[in-house]
PDB file of C-alpha atoms in Angstrom:
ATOM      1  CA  UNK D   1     183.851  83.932 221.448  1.00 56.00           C
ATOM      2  CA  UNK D   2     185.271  86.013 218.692  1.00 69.00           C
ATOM      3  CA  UNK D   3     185.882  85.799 215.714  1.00 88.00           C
ATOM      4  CA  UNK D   4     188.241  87.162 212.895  1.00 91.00           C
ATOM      5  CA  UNK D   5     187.423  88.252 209.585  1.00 94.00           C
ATOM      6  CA  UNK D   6     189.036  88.127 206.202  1.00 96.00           C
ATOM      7  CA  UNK D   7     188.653  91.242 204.399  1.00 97.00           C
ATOM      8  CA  UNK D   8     189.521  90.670 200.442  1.00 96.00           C
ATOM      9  CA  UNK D   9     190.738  93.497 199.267  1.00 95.00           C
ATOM     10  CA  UNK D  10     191.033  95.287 202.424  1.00 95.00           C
ATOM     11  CA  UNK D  11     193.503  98.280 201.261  1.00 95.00           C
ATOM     12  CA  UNK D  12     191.458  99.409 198.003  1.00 93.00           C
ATOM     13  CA  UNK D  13     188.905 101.961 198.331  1.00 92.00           C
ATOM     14  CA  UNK D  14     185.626  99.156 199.098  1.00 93.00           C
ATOM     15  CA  UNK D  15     187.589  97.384 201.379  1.00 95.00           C
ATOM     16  CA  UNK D  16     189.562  99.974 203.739  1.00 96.00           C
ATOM     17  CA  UNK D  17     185.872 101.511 204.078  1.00 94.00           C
ATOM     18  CA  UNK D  18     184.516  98.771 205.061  1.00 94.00           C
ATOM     19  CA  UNK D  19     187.683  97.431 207.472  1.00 95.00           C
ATOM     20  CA  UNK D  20     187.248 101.205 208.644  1.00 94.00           C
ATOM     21  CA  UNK D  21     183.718 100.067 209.506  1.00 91.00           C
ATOM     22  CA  UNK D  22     184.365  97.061 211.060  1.00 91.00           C
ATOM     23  CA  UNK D  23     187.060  99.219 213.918  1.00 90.00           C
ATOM     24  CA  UNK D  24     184.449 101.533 214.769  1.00 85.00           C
ATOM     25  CA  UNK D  25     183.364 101.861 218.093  1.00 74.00           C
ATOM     26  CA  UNK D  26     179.415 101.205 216.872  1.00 70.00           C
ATOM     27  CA  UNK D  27     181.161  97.694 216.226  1.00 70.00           C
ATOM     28  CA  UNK D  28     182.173  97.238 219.945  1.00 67.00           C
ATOM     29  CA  UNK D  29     178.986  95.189 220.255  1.00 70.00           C
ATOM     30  CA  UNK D  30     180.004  92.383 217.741  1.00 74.00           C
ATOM     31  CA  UNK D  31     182.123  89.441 218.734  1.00 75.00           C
ATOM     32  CA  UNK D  32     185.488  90.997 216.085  1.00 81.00           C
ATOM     33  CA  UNK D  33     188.267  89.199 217.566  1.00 85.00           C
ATOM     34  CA  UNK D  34     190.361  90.681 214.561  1.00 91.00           C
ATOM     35  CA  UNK D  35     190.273  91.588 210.988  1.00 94.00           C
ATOM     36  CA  UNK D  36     192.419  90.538 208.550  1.00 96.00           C
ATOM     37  CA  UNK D  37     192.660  92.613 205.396  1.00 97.00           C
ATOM     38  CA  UNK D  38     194.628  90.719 202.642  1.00 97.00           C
ATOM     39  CA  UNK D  39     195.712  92.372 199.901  1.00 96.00           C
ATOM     40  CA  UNK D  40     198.536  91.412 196.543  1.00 93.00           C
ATOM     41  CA  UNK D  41     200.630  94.475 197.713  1.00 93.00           C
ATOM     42  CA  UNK D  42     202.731  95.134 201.180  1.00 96.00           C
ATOM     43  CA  UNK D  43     202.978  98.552 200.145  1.00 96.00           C
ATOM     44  CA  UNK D  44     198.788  98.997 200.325  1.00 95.00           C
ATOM     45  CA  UNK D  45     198.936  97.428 203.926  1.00 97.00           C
ATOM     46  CA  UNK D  46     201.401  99.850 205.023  1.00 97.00           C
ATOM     47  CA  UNK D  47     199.381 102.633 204.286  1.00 96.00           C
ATOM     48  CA  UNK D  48     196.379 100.737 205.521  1.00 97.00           C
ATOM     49  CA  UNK D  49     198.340 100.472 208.609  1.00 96.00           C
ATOM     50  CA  UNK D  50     198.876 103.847 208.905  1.00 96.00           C
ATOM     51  CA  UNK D  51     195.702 105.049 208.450  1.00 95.00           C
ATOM     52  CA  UNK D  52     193.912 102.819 210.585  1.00 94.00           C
ATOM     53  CA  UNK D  53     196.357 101.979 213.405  1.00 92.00           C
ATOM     54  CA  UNK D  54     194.336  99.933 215.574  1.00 91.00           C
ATOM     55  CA  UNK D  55     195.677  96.676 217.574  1.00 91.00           C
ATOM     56  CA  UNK D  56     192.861  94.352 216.425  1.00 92.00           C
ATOM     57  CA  UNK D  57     193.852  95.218 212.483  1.00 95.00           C
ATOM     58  CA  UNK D  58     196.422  92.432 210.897  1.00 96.00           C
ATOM     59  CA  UNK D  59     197.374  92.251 207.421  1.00 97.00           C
ATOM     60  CA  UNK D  60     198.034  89.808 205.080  1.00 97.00           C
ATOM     61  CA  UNK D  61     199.943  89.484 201.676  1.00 97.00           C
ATOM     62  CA  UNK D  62     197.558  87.561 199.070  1.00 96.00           C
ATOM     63  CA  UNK D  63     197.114  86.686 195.615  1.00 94.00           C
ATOM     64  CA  UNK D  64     193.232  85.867 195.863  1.00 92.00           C
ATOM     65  CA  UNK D  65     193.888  83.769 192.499  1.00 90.00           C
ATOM     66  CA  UNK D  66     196.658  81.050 194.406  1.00 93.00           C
ATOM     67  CA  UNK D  67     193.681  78.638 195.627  1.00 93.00           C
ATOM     68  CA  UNK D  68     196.155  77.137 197.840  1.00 96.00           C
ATOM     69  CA  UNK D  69     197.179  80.281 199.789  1.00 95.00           C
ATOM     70  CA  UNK D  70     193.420  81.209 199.671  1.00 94.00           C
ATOM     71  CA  UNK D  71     192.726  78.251 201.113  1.00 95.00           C
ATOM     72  CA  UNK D  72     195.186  78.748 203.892  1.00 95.00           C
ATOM     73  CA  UNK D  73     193.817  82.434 204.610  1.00 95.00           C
ATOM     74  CA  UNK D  74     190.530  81.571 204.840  1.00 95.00           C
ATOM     75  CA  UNK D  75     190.956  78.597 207.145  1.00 93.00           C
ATOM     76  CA  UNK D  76     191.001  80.616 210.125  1.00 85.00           C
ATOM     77  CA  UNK D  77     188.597  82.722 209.675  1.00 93.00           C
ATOM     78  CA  UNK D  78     184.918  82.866 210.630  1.00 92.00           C
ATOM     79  CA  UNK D  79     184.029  85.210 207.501  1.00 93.00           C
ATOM     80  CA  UNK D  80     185.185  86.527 204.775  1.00 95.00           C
ATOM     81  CA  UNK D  81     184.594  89.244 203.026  1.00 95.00           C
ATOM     82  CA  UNK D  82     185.622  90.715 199.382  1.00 95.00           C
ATOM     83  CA  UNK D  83     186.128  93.676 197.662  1.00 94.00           C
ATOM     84  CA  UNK D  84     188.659  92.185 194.613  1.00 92.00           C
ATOM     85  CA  UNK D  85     187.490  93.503 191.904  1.00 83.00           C
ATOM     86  CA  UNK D  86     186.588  90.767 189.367  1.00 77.00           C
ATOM     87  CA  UNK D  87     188.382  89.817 186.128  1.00 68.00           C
ATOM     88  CA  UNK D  88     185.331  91.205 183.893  1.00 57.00           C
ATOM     89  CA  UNK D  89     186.567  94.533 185.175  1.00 58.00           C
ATOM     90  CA  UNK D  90     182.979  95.364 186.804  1.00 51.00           C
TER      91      UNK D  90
END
């Protein structure tokens, strides 16, 4: 069965690496149905896009601090994972 991921963050530098990762080939083996990088700007998922156009990549407007839409996101996912910077700026 696979699965999807949520990928927090997944057009800054952290995250595209590691959604980058994830699309690999050497990740053939692992049951990624899809990964879903989420992000507070459309613009940052276009580029993401662009730069990694591969079918299994969706995208996702988010504002990690609405814990409703959070909610929602991470409902149908198996994992998630995040590279939001936090709000002590570390």
């Amino acid at each position: 069965m696979s699965k999807r991921i949520l990928m927090l963050g997944g057009a800054g530098m952290m995250g595209s690496g590691t959604v980058s990762d994830l699309l690999t080939p050497l990740s053939s083996g692992c049951p990624i149905g899809s990964i879903v990088a989420a992000e507070s700007t459309e613009a940052r998922l276009q580029q993401l896009k662009q730069d990694l156009p591969a079918p299994r990549l969706q995208t996702l407007v988010l504002d990690v601090s609405a814990p409703q839409a959070l909610s929602r996101a991470l409902q149908a996912c198996a994992l998630c994972i995040t590279a939001v910077p936090t709000f002590a700026g570390h």
